[in-house]
Short mmCIF file of C-alpha atoms and ligand atoms in Angstrom, two decimals:
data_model
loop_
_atom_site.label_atom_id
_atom_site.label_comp_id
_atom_site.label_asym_id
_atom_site.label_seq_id
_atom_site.Cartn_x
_atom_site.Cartn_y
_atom_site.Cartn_z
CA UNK Z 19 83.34 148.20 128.28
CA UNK Z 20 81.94 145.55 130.36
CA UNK Z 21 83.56 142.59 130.91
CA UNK Z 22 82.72 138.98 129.50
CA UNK Z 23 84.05 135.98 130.69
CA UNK Z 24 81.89 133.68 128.62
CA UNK Z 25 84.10 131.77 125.58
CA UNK Z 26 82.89 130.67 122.31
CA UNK Z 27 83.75 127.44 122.17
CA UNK Z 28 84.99 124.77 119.41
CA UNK Z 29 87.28 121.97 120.10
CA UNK Z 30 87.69 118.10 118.60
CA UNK Z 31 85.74 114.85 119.46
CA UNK Z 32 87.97 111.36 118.90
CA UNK Z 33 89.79 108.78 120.99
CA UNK Z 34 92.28 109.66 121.48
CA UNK Z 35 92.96 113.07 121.53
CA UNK Z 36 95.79 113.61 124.26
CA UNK Z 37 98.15 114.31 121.42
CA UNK Z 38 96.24 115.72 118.97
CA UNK Z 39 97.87 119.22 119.03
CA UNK Z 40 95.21 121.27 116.61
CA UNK Z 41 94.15 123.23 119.86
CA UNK Z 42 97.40 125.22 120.39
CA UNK Z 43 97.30 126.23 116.99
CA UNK Z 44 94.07 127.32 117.06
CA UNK Z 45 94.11 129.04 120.36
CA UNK Z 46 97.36 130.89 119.25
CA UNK Z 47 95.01 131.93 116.42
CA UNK Z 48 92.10 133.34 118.84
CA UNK Z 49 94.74 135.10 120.76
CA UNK Z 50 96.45 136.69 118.35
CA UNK Z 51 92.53 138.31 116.64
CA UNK Z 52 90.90 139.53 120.25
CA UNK Z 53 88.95 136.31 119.96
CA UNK Z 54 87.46 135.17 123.50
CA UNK Z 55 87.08 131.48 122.04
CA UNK Z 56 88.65 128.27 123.33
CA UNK Z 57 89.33 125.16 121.50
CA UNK Z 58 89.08 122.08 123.84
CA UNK Z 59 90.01 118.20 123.20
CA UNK Z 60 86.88 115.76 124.30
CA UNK Z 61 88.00 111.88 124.21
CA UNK Z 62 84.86 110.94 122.83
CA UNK Z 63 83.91 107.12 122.19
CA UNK Z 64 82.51 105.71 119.27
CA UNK Z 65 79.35 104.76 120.95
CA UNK Z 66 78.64 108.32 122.49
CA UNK Z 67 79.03 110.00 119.52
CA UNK Z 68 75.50 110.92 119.05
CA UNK Z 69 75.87 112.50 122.32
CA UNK Z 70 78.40 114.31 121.52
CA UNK Z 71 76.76 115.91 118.65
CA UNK Z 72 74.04 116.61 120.61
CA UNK Z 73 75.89 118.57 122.90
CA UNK Z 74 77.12 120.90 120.12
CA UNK Z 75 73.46 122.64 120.11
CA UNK Z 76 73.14 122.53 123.83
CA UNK Z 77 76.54 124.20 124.51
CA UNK Z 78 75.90 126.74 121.84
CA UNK Z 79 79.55 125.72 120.28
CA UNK Z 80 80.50 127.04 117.06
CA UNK Z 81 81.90 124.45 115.55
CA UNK Z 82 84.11 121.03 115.81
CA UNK Z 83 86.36 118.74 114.13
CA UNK Z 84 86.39 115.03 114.21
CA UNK Z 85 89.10 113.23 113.97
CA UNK Z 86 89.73 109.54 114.39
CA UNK Z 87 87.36 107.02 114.25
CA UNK Z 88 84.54 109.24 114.01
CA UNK Z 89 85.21 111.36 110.29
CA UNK Z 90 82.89 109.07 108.52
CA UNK Z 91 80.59 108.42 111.78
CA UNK Z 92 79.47 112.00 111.82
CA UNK Z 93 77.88 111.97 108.67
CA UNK Z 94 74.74 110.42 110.34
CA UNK Z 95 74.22 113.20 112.76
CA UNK Z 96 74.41 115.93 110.85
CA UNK Z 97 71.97 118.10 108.53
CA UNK Z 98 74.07 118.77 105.31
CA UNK Z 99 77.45 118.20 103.86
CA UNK Z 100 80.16 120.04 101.49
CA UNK Z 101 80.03 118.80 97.83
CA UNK Z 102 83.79 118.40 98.66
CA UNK Z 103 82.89 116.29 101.90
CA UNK Z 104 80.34 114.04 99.97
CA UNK Z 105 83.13 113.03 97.28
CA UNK Z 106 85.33 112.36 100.02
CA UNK Z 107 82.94 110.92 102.04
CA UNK Z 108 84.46 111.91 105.50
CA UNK Z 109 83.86 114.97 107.24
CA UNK Z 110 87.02 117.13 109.47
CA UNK Z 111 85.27 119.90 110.58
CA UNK Z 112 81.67 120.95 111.25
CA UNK Z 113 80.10 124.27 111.46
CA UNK Z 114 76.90 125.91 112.68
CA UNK Z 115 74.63 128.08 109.79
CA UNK Z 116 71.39 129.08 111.22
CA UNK Z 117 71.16 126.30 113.83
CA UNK Z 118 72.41 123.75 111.03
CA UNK Z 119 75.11 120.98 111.26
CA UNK Z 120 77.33 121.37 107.98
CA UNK Z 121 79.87 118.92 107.31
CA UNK Z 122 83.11 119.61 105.44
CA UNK Z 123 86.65 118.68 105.11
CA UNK Z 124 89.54 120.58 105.68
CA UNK Z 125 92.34 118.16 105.27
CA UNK Z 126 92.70 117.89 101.23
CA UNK Z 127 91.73 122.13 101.08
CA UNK Z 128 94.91 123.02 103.41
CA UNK Z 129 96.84 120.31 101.28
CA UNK Z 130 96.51 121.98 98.34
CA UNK Z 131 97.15 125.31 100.47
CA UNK Z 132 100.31 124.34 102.38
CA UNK Z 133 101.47 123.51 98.87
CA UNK Z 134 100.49 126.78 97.09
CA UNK Z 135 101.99 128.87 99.71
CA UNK Z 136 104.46 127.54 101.24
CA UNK Z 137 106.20 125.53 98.43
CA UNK Z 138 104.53 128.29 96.13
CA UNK Z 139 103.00 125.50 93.71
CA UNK Z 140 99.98 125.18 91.87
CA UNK Z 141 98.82 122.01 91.41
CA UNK Z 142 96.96 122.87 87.90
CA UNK Z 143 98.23 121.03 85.17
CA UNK Z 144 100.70 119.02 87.58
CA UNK Z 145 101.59 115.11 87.47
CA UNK Z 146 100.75 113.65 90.45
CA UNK Z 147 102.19 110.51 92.00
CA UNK Z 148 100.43 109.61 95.30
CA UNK Z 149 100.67 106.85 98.08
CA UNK Z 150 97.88 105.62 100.12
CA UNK Z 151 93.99 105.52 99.78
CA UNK Z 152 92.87 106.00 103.23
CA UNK Z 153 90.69 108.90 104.36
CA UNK Z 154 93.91 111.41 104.13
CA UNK Z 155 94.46 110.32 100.54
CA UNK Z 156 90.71 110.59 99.75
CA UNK Z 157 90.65 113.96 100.86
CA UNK Z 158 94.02 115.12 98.91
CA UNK Z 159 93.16 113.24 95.88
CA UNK Z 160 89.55 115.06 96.02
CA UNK Z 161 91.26 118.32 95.93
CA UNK Z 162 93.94 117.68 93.67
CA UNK Z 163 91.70 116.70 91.20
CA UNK Z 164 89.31 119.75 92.23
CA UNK Z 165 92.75 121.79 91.78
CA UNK Z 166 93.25 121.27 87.89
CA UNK Z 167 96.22 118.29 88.27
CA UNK Z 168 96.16 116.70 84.67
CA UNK Z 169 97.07 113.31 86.08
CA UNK Z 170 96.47 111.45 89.78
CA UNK Z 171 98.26 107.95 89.77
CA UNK Z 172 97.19 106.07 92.94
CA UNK Z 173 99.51 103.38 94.41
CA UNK Z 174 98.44 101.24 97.27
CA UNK Z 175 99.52 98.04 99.43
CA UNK Z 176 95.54 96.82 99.38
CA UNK Z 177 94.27 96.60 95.49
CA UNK Z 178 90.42 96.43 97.19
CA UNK Z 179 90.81 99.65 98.75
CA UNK Z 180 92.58 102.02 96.03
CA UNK Z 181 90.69 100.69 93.22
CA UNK Z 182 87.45 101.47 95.35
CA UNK Z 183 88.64 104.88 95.94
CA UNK Z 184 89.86 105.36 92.46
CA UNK Z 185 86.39 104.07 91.34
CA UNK Z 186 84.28 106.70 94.00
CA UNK Z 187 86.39 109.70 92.75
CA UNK Z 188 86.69 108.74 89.15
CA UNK Z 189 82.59 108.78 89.21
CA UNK Z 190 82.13 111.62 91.52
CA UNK Z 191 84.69 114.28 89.52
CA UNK Z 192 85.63 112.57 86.21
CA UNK Z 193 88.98 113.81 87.05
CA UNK Z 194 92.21 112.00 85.43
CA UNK Z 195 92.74 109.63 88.28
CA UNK Z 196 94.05 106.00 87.74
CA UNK Z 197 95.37 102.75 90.15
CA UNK Z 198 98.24 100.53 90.19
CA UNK Z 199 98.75 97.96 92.85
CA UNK Z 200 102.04 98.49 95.13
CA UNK Z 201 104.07 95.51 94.58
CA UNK Z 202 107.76 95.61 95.71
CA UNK Z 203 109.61 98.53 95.13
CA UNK Z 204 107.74 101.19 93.18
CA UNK Z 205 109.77 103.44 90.90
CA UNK Z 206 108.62 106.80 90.96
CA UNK Z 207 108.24 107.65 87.05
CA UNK Z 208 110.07 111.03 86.05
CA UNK Z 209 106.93 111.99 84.66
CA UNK Z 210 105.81 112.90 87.90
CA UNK Z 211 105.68 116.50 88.89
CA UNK Z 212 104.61 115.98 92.70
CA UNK Z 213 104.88 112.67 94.80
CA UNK Z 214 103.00 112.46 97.82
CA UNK Z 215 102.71 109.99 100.51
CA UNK Z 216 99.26 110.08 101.90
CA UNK Z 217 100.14 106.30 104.28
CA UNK Z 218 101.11 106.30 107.90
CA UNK Z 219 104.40 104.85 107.09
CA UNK Z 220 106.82 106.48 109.16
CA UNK Z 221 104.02 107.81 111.91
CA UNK Z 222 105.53 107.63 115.47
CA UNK Z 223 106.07 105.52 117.02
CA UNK Z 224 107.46 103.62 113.68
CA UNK Z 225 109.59 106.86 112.70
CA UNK Z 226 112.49 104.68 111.16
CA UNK Z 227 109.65 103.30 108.41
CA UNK Z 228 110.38 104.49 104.85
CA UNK Z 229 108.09 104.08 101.99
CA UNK Z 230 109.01 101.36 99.90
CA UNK Z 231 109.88 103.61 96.62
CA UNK Z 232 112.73 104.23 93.83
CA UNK Z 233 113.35 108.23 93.60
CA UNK Z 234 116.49 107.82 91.42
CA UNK Z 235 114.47 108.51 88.01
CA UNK Z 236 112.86 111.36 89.80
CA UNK Z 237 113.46 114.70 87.82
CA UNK Z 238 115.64 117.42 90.35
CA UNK Z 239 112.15 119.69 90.69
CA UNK Z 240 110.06 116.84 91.44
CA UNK Z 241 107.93 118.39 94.96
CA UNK Z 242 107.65 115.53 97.68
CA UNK Z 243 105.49 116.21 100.09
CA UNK Z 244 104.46 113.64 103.20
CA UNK Z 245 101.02 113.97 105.07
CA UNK Z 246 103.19 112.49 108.03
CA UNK Z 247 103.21 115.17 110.31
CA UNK Z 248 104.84 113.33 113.80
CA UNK Z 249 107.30 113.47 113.20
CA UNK Z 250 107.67 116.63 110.58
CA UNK Z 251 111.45 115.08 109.22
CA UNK Z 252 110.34 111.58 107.85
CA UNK Z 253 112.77 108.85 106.32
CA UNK Z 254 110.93 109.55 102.79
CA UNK Z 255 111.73 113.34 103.35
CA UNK Z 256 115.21 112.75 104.38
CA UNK Z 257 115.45 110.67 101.53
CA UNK Z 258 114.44 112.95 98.82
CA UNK Z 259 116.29 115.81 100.65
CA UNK Z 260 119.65 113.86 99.98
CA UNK Z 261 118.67 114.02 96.31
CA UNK Z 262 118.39 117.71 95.67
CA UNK Z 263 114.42 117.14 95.78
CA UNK Z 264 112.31 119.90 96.84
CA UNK Z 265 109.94 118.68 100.17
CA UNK Z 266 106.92 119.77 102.00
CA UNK Z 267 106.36 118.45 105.56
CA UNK Z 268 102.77 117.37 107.09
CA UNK Z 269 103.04 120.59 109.38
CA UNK Z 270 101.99 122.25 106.55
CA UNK Z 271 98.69 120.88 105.43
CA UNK Z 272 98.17 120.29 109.26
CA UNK Z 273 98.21 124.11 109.76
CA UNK Z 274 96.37 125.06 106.78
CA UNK Z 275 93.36 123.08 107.27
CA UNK Z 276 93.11 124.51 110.61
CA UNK Z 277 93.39 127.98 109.36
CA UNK Z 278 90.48 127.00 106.79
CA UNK Z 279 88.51 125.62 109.62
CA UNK Z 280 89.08 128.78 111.79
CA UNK Z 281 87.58 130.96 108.72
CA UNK Z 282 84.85 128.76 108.25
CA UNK Z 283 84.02 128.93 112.27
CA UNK Z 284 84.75 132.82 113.11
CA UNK Z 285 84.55 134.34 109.34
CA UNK Z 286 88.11 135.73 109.78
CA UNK Z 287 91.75 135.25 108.48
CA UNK Z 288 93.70 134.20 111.28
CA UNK Z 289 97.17 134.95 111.66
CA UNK Z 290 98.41 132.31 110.17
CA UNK Z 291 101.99 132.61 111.32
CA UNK Z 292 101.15 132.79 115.17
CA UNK Z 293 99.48 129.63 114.68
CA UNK Z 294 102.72 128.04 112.64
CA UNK Z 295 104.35 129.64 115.17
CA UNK Z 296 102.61 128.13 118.01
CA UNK Z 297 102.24 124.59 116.53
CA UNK Z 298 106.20 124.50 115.91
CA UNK Z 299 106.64 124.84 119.48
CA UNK Z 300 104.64 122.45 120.55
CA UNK Z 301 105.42 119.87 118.73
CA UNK Z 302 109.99 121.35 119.65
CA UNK Z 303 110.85 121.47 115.86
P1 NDP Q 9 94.16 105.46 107.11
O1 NDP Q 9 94.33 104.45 108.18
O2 NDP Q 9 92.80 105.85 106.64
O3 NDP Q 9 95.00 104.97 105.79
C1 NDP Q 9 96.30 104.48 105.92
C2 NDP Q 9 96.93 104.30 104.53
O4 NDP Q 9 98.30 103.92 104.75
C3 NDP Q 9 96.30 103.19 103.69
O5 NDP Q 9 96.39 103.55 102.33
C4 NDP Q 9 97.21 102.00 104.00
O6 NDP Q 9 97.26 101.05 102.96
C5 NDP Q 9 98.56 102.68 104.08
N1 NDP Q 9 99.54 101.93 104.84
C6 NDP Q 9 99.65 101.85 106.20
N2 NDP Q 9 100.70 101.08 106.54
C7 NDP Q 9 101.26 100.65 105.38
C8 NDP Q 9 102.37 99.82 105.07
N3 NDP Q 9 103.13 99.29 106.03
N4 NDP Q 9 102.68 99.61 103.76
C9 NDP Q 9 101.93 100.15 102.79
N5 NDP Q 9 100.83 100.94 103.01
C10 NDP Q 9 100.51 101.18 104.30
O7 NDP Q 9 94.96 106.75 107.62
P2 NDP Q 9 94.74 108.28 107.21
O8 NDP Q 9 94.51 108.34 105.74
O9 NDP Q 9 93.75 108.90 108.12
O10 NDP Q 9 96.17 108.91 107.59
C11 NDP Q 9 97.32 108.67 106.82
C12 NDP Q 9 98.43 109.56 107.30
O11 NDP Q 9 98.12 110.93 107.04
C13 NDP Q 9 98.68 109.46 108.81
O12 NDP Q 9 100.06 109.46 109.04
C14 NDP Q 9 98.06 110.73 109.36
O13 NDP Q 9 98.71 111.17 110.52
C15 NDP Q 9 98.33 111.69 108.21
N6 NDP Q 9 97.42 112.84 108.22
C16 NDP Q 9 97.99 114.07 108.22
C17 NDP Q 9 97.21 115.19 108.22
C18 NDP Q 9 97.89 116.51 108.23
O14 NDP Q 9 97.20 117.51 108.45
N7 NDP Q 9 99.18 116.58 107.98
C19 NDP Q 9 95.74 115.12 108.22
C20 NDP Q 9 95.23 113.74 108.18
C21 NDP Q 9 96.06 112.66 108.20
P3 NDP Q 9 96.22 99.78 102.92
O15 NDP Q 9 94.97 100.31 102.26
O16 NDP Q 9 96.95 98.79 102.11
O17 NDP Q 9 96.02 99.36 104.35
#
């Protein structure tokens, strides 16, 4: 067979993207199927963005995902979007159909994944208690709600923002989504099936942050995940852990949406634990 030394190529745009450690996974991924594709990191600045973009057609690239500041940026450069990435309203991950720029979003899909099969949890019919309404939260509220959960209570610091996003999905899906301000302590209800904390309290460098919340009423099978993923062990999880609560880390809906991303770039199922694998290691946990 003759040789061929030319990669497909797919990668990220943001600033900054030293750290951003998608890459390994997905290259552990490539290795592991006979793939001869690379995923590279490009610091990209808000301004050259269009660029960028541009550069996906004159590469030939199959694909890239966008991750901070430019998820909502993109939208203006490219030709279509998920119905998924139009309720949320941010795009993760773009691929290439017959020359066309599609826009979609990854993040909320390997939520409800990671969830599924890792914690082996359906969210259909579930209670759902869940911090934050940034784009992470938009994108796992989108899919929660997408998912069957038969109740989505919001709580956020800023009332503006969490009532918008209540508002946008609440028009978009009809789903049973409501808001309450978060004032104080909040006391996690024992209604609540699954607790989530979609904020960046407890991102490095502030690891010793803790979600301001009550999880003494919380019933014993009550699921608490965190989309903090750096570190995987937060406060909140360490918390619920000394309760007897069952807990998802952020590794897990970080993997996932990168192994939905690698089907929707190369049309095949990765091996998914290579890539845990490989991200584990990175990251020394
Ligand atoms: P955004 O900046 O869009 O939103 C941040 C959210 O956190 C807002 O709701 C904000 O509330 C809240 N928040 C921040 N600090 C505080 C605080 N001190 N007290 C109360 N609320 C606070 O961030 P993203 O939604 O993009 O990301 C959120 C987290 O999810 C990050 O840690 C990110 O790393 C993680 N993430 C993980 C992924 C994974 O694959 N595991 C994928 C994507 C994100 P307010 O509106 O009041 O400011």
């Amino acid at each position: 067979m003759a040789a061929n030394y030319q990669h497909e190529l797919v990668g990220v745009f943001g600033q900054p993207v030293a750290e951003n450690p998608t890459g390994v996974m997905q290259e552990a991924g490539f290795a592991a199927a006979g793939l001869n594709w690379r995923y590279l990191n490009f610091e990209v600045a808000p301004e050259k963005l269009g660029d960028a973009m541009k550069a996906l057609h004159t590469f030939g690239m199959r694909g890239i995902n966008l991750t901070i500041p430019h998820k909502v940026a993109v939208i203006d450069y490219l030709d279509e979007l998920s119905p998924e990435a139009k309720t949320i309203g941010a795009v993760n991950t773009v691929r290439i159909e017959n020359g066309k720029l599609i826009g979609e979003n990854t993040d909320g899909k390997g939520f409800v994944r990671g969830m599924r099969q890792d914690s082996g949890i359906d969210p259909a019919g579930k209670r759902v208690v869940m911090l934050g309404a940034g784009g992470a939260a938009r994108a796992v509220a989108t899919e929660l709600i997408l998912a069957g959960v038969s109740d989505l209570l919001v709580v956020n610091r800023s009332t503006d923002r969490g009532e918008k996003m209540v508002g946008d999905l609440k028009a978009s899906t009809a789903g049973p989504i409501r808001f309450q301000a978060w004032q104080g302590t909040f006391e996690v209800p024992e209604s609540a099936d699954l607790f989530v904390n979609c904020t960046s309290i407890g991102l490095f460098p502030d690891v010793n942050a803790m979600p301001n919340v009550d999880l003494s009423r919380a019933q014993p099978n009550m699921l608490v995940v965190d989309a903090v993923f750096n570190p995987p062990q937060t406060k909140l999880l360490t918390a619920a852990k000394e309760r007897g609560l069952p807990t998802l880390d952020g590794l897990s809906m970080l993997v996932y949406q990168g192994v939905i991303a690698f089907q929707m770039w190369t049309g095949q199922d990765p091996d998914e634990a290579a890539m845990k694998r490989a991200l584990r290691e990175a990251l020394g946990v």
